[in-house]
Short mmCIF file of C-alpha atoms and ligand atoms in Angstrom, two decimals:
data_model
loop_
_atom_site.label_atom_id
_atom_site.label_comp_id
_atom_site.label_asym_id
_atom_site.label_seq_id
_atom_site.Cartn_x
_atom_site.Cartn_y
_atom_site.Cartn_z
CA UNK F 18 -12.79 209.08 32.56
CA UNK F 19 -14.74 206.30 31.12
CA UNK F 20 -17.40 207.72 29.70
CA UNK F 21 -17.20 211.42 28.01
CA UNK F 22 -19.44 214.10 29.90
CA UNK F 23 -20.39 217.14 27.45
CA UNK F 24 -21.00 220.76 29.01
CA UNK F 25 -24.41 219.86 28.73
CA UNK F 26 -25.07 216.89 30.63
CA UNK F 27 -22.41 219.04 33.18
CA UNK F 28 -24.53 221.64 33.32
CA UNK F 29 -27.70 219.57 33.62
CA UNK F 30 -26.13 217.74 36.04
CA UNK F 31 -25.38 220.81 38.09
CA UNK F 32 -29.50 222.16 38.07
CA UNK F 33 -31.24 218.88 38.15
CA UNK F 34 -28.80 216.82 40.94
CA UNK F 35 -26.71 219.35 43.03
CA UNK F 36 -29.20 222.32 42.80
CA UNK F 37 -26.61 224.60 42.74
CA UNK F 38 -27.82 226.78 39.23
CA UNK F 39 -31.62 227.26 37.85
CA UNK F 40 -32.27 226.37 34.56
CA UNK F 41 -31.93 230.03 32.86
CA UNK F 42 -28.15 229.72 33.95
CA UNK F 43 -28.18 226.77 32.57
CA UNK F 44 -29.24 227.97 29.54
CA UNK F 45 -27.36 231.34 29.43
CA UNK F 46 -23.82 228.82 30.35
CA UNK F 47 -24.65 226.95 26.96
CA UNK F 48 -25.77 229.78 24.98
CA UNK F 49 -22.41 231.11 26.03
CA UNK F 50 -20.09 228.13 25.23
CA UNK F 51 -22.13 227.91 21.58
CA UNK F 52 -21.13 231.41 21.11
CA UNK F 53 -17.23 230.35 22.21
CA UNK F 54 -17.44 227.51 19.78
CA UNK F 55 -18.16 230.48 16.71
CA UNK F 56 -15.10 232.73 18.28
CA UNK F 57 -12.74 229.65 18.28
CA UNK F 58 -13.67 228.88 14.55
CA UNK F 59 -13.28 232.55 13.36
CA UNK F 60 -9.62 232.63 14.91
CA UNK F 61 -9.38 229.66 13.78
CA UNK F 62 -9.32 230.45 10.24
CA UNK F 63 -7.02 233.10 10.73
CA UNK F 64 -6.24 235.13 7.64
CA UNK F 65 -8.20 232.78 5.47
CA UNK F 66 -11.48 233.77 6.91
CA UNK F 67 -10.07 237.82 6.76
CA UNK F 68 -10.42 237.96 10.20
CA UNK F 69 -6.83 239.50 11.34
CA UNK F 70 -5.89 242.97 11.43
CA UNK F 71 -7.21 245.95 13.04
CA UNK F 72 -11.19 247.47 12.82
CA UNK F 73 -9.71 251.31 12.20
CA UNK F 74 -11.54 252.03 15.38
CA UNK F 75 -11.05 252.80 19.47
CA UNK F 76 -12.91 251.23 22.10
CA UNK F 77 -13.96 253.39 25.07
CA UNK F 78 -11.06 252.76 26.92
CA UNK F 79 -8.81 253.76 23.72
CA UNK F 80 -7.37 251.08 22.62
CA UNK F 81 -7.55 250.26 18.92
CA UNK F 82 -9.43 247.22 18.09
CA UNK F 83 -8.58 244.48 15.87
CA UNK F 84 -11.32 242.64 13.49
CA UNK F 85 -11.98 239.38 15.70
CA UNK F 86 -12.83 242.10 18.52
CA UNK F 87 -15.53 243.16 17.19
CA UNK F 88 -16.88 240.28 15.26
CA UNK F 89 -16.03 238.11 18.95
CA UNK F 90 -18.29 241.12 20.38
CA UNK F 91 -20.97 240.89 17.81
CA UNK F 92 -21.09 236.88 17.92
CA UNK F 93 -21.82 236.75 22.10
CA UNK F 94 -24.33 239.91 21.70
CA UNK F 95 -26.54 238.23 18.81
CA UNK F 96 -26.19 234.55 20.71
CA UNK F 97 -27.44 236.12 24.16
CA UNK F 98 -30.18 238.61 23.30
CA UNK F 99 -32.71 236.32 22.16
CA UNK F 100 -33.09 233.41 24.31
CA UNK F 101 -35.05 234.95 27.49
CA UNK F 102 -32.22 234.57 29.82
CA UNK F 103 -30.80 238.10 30.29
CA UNK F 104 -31.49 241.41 30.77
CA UNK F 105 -28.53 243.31 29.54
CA UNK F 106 -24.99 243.07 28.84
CA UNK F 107 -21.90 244.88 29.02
CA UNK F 108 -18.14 244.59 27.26
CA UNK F 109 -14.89 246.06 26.73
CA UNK F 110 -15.23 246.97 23.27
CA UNK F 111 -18.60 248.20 24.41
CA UNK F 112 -18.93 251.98 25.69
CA UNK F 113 -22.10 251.56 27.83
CA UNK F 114 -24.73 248.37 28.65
CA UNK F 115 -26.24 246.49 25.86
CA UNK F 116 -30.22 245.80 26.86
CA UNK F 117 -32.17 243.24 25.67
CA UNK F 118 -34.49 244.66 22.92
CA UNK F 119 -37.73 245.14 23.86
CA UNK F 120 -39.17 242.51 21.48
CA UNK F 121 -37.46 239.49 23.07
CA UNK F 122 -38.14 238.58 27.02
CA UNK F 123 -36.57 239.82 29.67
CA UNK F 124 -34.46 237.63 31.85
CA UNK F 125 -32.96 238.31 35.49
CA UNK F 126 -29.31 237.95 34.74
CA UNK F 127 -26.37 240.28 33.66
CA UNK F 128 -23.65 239.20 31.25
CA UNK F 129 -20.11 240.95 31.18
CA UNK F 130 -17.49 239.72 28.85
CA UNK F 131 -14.22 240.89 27.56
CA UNK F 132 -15.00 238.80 24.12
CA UNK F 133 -11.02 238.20 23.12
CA UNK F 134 -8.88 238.83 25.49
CA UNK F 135 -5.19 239.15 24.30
CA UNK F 136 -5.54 241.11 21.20
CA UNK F 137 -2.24 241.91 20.74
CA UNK F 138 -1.76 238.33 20.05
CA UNK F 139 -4.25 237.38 17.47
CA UNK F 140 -1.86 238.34 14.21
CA UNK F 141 0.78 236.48 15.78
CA UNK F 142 -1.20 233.32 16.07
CA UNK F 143 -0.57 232.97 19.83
CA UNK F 144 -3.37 231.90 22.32
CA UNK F 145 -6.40 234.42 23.50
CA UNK F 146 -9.52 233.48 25.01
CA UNK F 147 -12.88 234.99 25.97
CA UNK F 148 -13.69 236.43 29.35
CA UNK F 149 -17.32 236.32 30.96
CA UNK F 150 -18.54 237.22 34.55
CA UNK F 151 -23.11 236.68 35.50
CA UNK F 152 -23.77 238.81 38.10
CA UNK F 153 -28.17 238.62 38.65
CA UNK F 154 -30.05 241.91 38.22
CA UNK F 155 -30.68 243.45 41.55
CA UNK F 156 -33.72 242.49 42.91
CA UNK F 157 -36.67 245.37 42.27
CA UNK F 158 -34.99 246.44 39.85
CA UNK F 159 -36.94 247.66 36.44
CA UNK F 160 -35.05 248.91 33.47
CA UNK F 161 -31.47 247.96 33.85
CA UNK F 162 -29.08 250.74 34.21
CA UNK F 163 -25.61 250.70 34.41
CA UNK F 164 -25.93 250.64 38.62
CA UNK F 165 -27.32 247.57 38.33
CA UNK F 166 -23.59 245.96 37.13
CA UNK F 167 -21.91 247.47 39.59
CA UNK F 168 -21.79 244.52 42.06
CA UNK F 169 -18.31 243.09 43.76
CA UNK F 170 -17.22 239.99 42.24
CA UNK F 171 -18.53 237.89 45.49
CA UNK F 172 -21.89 238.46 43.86
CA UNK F 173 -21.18 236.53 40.57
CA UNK F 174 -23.08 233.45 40.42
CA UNK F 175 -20.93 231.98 36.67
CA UNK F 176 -17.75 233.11 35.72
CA UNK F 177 -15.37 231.30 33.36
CA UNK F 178 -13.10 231.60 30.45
CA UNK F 179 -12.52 230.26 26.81
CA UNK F 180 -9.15 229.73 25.64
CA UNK F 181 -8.72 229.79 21.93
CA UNK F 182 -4.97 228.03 21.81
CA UNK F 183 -3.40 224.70 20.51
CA UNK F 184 -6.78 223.18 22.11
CA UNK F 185 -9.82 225.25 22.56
CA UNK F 186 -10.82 225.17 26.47
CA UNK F 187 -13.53 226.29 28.54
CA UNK F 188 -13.27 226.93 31.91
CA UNK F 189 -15.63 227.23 34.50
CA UNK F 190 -16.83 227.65 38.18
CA UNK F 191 -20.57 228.20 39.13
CA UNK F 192 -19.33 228.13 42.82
CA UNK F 193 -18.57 224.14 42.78
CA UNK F 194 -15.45 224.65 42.00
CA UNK F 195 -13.27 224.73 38.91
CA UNK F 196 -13.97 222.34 35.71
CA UNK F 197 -12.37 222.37 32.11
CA UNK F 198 -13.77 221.10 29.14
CA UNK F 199 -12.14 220.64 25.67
CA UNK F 200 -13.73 221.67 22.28
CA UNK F 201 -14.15 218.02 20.66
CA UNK F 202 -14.26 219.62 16.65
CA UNK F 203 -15.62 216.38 15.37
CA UNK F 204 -18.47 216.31 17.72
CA UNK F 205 -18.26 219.64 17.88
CA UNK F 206 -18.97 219.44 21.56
CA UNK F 207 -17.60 220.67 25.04
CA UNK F 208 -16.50 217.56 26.60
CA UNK F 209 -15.45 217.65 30.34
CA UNK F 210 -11.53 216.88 30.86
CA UNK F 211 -10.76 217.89 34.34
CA UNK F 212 -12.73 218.34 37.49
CA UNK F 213 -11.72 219.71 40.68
CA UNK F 214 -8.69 221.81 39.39
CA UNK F 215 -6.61 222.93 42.61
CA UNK F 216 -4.20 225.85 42.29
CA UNK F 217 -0.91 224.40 44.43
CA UNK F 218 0.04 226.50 47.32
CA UNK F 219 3.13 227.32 46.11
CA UNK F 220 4.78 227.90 42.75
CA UNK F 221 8.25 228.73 41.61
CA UNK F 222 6.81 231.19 38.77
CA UNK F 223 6.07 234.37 38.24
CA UNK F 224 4.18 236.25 35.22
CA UNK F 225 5.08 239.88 35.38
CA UNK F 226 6.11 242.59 32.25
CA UNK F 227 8.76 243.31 33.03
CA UNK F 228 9.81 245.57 30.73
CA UNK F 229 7.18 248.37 33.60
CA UNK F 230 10.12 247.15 36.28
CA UNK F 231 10.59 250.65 36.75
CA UNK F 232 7.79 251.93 36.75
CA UNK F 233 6.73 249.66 39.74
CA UNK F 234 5.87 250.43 42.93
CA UNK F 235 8.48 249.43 46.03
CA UNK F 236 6.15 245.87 46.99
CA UNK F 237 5.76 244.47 44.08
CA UNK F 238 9.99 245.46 43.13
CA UNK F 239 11.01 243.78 46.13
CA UNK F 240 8.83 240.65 45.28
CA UNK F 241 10.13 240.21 41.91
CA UNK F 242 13.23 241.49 42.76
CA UNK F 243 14.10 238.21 45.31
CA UNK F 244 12.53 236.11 42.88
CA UNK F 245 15.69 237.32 40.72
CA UNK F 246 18.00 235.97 43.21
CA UNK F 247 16.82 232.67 43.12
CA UNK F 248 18.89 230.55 45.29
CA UNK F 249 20.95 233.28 46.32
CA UNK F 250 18.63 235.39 47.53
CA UNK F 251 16.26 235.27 50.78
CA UNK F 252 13.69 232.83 48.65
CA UNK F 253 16.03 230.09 48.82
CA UNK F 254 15.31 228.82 45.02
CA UNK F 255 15.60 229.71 41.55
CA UNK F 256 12.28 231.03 39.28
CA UNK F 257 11.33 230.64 36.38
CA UNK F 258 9.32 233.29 34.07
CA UNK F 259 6.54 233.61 31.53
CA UNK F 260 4.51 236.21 29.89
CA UNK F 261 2.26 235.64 27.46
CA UNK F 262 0.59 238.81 26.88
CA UNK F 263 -2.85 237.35 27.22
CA UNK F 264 -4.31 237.11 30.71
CA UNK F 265 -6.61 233.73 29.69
CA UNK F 266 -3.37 232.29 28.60
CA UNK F 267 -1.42 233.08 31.63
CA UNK F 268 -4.08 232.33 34.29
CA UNK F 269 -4.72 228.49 32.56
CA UNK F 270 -0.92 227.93 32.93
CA UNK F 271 -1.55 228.84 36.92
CA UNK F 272 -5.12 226.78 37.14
CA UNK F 273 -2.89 223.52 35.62
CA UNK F 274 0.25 224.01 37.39
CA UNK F 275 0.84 226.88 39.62
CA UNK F 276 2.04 230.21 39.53
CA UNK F 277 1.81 233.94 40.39
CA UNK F 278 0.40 236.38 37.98
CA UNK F 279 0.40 240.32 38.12
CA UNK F 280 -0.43 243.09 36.35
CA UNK F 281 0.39 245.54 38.90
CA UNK F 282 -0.29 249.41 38.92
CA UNK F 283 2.43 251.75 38.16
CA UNK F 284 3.90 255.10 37.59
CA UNK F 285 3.08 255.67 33.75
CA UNK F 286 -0.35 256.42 34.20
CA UNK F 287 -0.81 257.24 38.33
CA UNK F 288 -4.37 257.92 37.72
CA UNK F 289 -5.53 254.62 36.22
CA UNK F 290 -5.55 251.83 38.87
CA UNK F 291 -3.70 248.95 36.81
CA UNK F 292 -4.51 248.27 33.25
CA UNK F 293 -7.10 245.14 33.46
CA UNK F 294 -10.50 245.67 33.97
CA UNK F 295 -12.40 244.75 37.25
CA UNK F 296 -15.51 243.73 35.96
CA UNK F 297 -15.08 241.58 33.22
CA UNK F 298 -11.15 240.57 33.39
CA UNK F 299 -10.44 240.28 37.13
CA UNK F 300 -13.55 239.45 38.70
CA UNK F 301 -14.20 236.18 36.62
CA UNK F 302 -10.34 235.41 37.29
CA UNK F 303 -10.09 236.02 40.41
CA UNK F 304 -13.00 233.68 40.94
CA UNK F 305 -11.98 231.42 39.35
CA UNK F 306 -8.29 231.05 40.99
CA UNK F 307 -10.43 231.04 44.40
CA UNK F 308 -12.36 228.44 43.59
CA UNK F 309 -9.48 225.91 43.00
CA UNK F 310 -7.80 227.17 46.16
CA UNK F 311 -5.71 229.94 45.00
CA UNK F 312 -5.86 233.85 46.33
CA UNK F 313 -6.46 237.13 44.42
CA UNK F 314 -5.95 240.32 45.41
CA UNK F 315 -5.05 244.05 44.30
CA UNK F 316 -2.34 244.16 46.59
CA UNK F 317 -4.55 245.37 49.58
CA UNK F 318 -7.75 244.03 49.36
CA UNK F 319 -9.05 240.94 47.98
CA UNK F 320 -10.54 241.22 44.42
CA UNK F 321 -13.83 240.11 44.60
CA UNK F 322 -14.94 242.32 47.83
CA UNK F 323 -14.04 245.30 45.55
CA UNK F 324 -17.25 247.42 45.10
CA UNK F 325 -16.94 248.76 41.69
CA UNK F 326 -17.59 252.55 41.22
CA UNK F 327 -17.44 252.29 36.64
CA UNK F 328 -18.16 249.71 34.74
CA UNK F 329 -14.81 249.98 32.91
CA UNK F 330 -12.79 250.38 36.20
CA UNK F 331 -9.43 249.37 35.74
CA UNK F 332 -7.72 247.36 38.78
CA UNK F 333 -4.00 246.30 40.12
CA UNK F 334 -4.26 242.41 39.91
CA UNK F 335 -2.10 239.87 41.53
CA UNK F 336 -3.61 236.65 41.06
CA UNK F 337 -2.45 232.79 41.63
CA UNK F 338 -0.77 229.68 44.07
CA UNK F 339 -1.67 231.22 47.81
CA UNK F 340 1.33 231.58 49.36
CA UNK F 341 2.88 233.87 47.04
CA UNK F 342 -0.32 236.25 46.55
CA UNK F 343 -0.02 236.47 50.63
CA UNK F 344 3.71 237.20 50.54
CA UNK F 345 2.37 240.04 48.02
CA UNK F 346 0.20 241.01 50.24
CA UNK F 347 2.31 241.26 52.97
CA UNK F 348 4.95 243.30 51.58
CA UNK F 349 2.27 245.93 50.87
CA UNK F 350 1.16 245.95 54.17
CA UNK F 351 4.46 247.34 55.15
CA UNK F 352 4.68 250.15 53.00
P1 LIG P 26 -6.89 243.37 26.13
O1 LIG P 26 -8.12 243.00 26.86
O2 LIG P 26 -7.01 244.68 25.42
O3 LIG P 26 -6.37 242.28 25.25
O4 LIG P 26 -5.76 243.68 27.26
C1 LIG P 26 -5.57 242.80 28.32
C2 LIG P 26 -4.28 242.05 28.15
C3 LIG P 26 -4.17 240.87 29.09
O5 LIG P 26 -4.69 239.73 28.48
C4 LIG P 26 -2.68 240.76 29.31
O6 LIG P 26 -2.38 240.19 30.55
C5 LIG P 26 -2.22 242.18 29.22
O7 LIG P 26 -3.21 242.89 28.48
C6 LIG P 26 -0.90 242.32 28.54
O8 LIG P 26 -0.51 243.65 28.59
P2 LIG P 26 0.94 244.15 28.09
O9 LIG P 26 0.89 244.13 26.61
O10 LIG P 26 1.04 245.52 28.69
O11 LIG P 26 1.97 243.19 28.64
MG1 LIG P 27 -8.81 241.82 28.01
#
């Protein structure tokens, strides 16, 4: 690239030439990378800045949360409430919807973010990201309530990820396709590094725990299972395997070069549908991987026609290169 393009002249680039987002997107998109820029310098300070370790508290789904949960929560509420672009928010480490207060202006769009994704990685110095999904605010509608969030993921009109690793990346799709920028820490700016990322078609690897193998269900066993057998098995070729534990880690190694990722539902907890969340962990994703040409679906359905019925509803996710999420798919079909 010859010359460096910054989020901003991306984004301005996006409202004033294509048309494709109005200016209070605009705005919200760089209120929200500013607020990523604070996360990514909190983790990075690590135990210097006292961040690490755990809050000695639960989130609603819970789980206990750790210190840069909370203060990753805290930085992306007091960065969005005041600039007149949004009219509520919601979060996993929050119970219920987050309005505006009353004495800053409303704007027409909803935020949802999971603010670090990966927590059981931050002690251990391995990568985690933040997780946000705009959906608008139905039209007509007053005071926001927590209805109003409950749109399928084909409504979103941003959705994108920060990943707080060896380089700290944003990633983003406002429906023109997928775009990555890189945190430049002496200009402390988001400077674009890759345009038009394409998922390939096919992939030789999956990202599973399997340590749940038996608590799987018989499609997603048989998948992984002739993955196993590599080139002695019906696939015809050997796999390869990573986990990382943190789904914004995992789904940037499938936007660069390919891959399958699940997070399947299983037996230990019939009730719950999978463990990640639908509105602000696989809608965003799932958007994302669609928008550079991959497929996402929950094994049945495609993600983002879902229509959400909580705001912390849990979904199976199987995410990544197209061929494989449609083999997936397939073998549930059968059963
Ligand atoms: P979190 O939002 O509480 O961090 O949980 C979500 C994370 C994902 O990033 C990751 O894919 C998954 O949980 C890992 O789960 P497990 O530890 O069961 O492998
Ligand atoms: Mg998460």
């Amino acid at each position: 690239m010859s010359s460096k393009i910054s989020l901003s002249r991306y984004l301005v680039e996006q409202q004033r030439d294509k048309g494709n987002i109005p200016a209070n997107l605009r705005l919200l998109l760089e209120v929200v990378a500013r607020a990523c820029k604070s996360i990514s310098h909190a983790v990075n300070k690590g135990a210097l800045g006292g961040v690490l370790g755990s809050a000695d508290s639960e989130n609603v789904q819970g789980e206990v949360q750790k210190k840069l949960d909370i203060i990753a929560n805290e930085v992306l509420l007091e960065a969005n409430e005041w600039g007149g672009h949004l009219a509520a928010m919601a979060s996993e480490e929050m119970d219920s919807i987050y309005l505006v207060p009353n004495r800053y202006p409303q704007g027409e769009y909803l935020l949802l973010f999971d603010p670090l994704d990966g927590s059981s990685n931050i002690d251990v110095n391995v990568s985690i990201g933040t997780i946000f999904s705009v959906l608008k605010k139905p039209e007509g509608s007053q005071s926001v309530t927590e209805s109003d969030f409950l749109q399928p993921g084909k409504n979103q009109v941003a959705a994108g990820y920060c990943v707080y690793g060896p380089q700290t990346t944003l990633v983003l799709t406002v429906g023109d396709g997928v775009v990555m920028f890189t945190l430049d820490r002496e200009q402390g700016s988001f400077v674009l590094t890759q345009e038009n990322v394409q998922v390939p078609a096919d992939t030789k690897e999956f990202a599973i725990n399997m340590s749940n193998m038996r608590h799987w269900d018989e499609p997603v066993r048989r998948y992984i299972d002739e993955c196993l057998q590599g080139k002695d098995g019906p696939r015809g070729k050997d796999f390869n395997m990573r986990w990382i534990a943190s789904m914004v880690a995992d789904v940037h190694r499938i936007l660069t070069r390919g891959g399958v990722f699940m997070y399947p539902w299983d037996k230990r907890e019939p009730h719950k549908a999978g463990k990640l969340r639908l509105l602000y962990e696989a809608n965003p994703m799932s958007w994302l991987i669609e928008q550079a040409g991959g497929a996402s679906t929950n094994g049945r359905q495609r993600i983002l026609d879902l229509q959400p019925e909580l705001l912390h509803e849990r979904v199976s996710v199987v995410l990544g290169s197209k061929n494989e999420v449609e083999r997936v798919t397939r073998y549930h079909d059968k059963t």
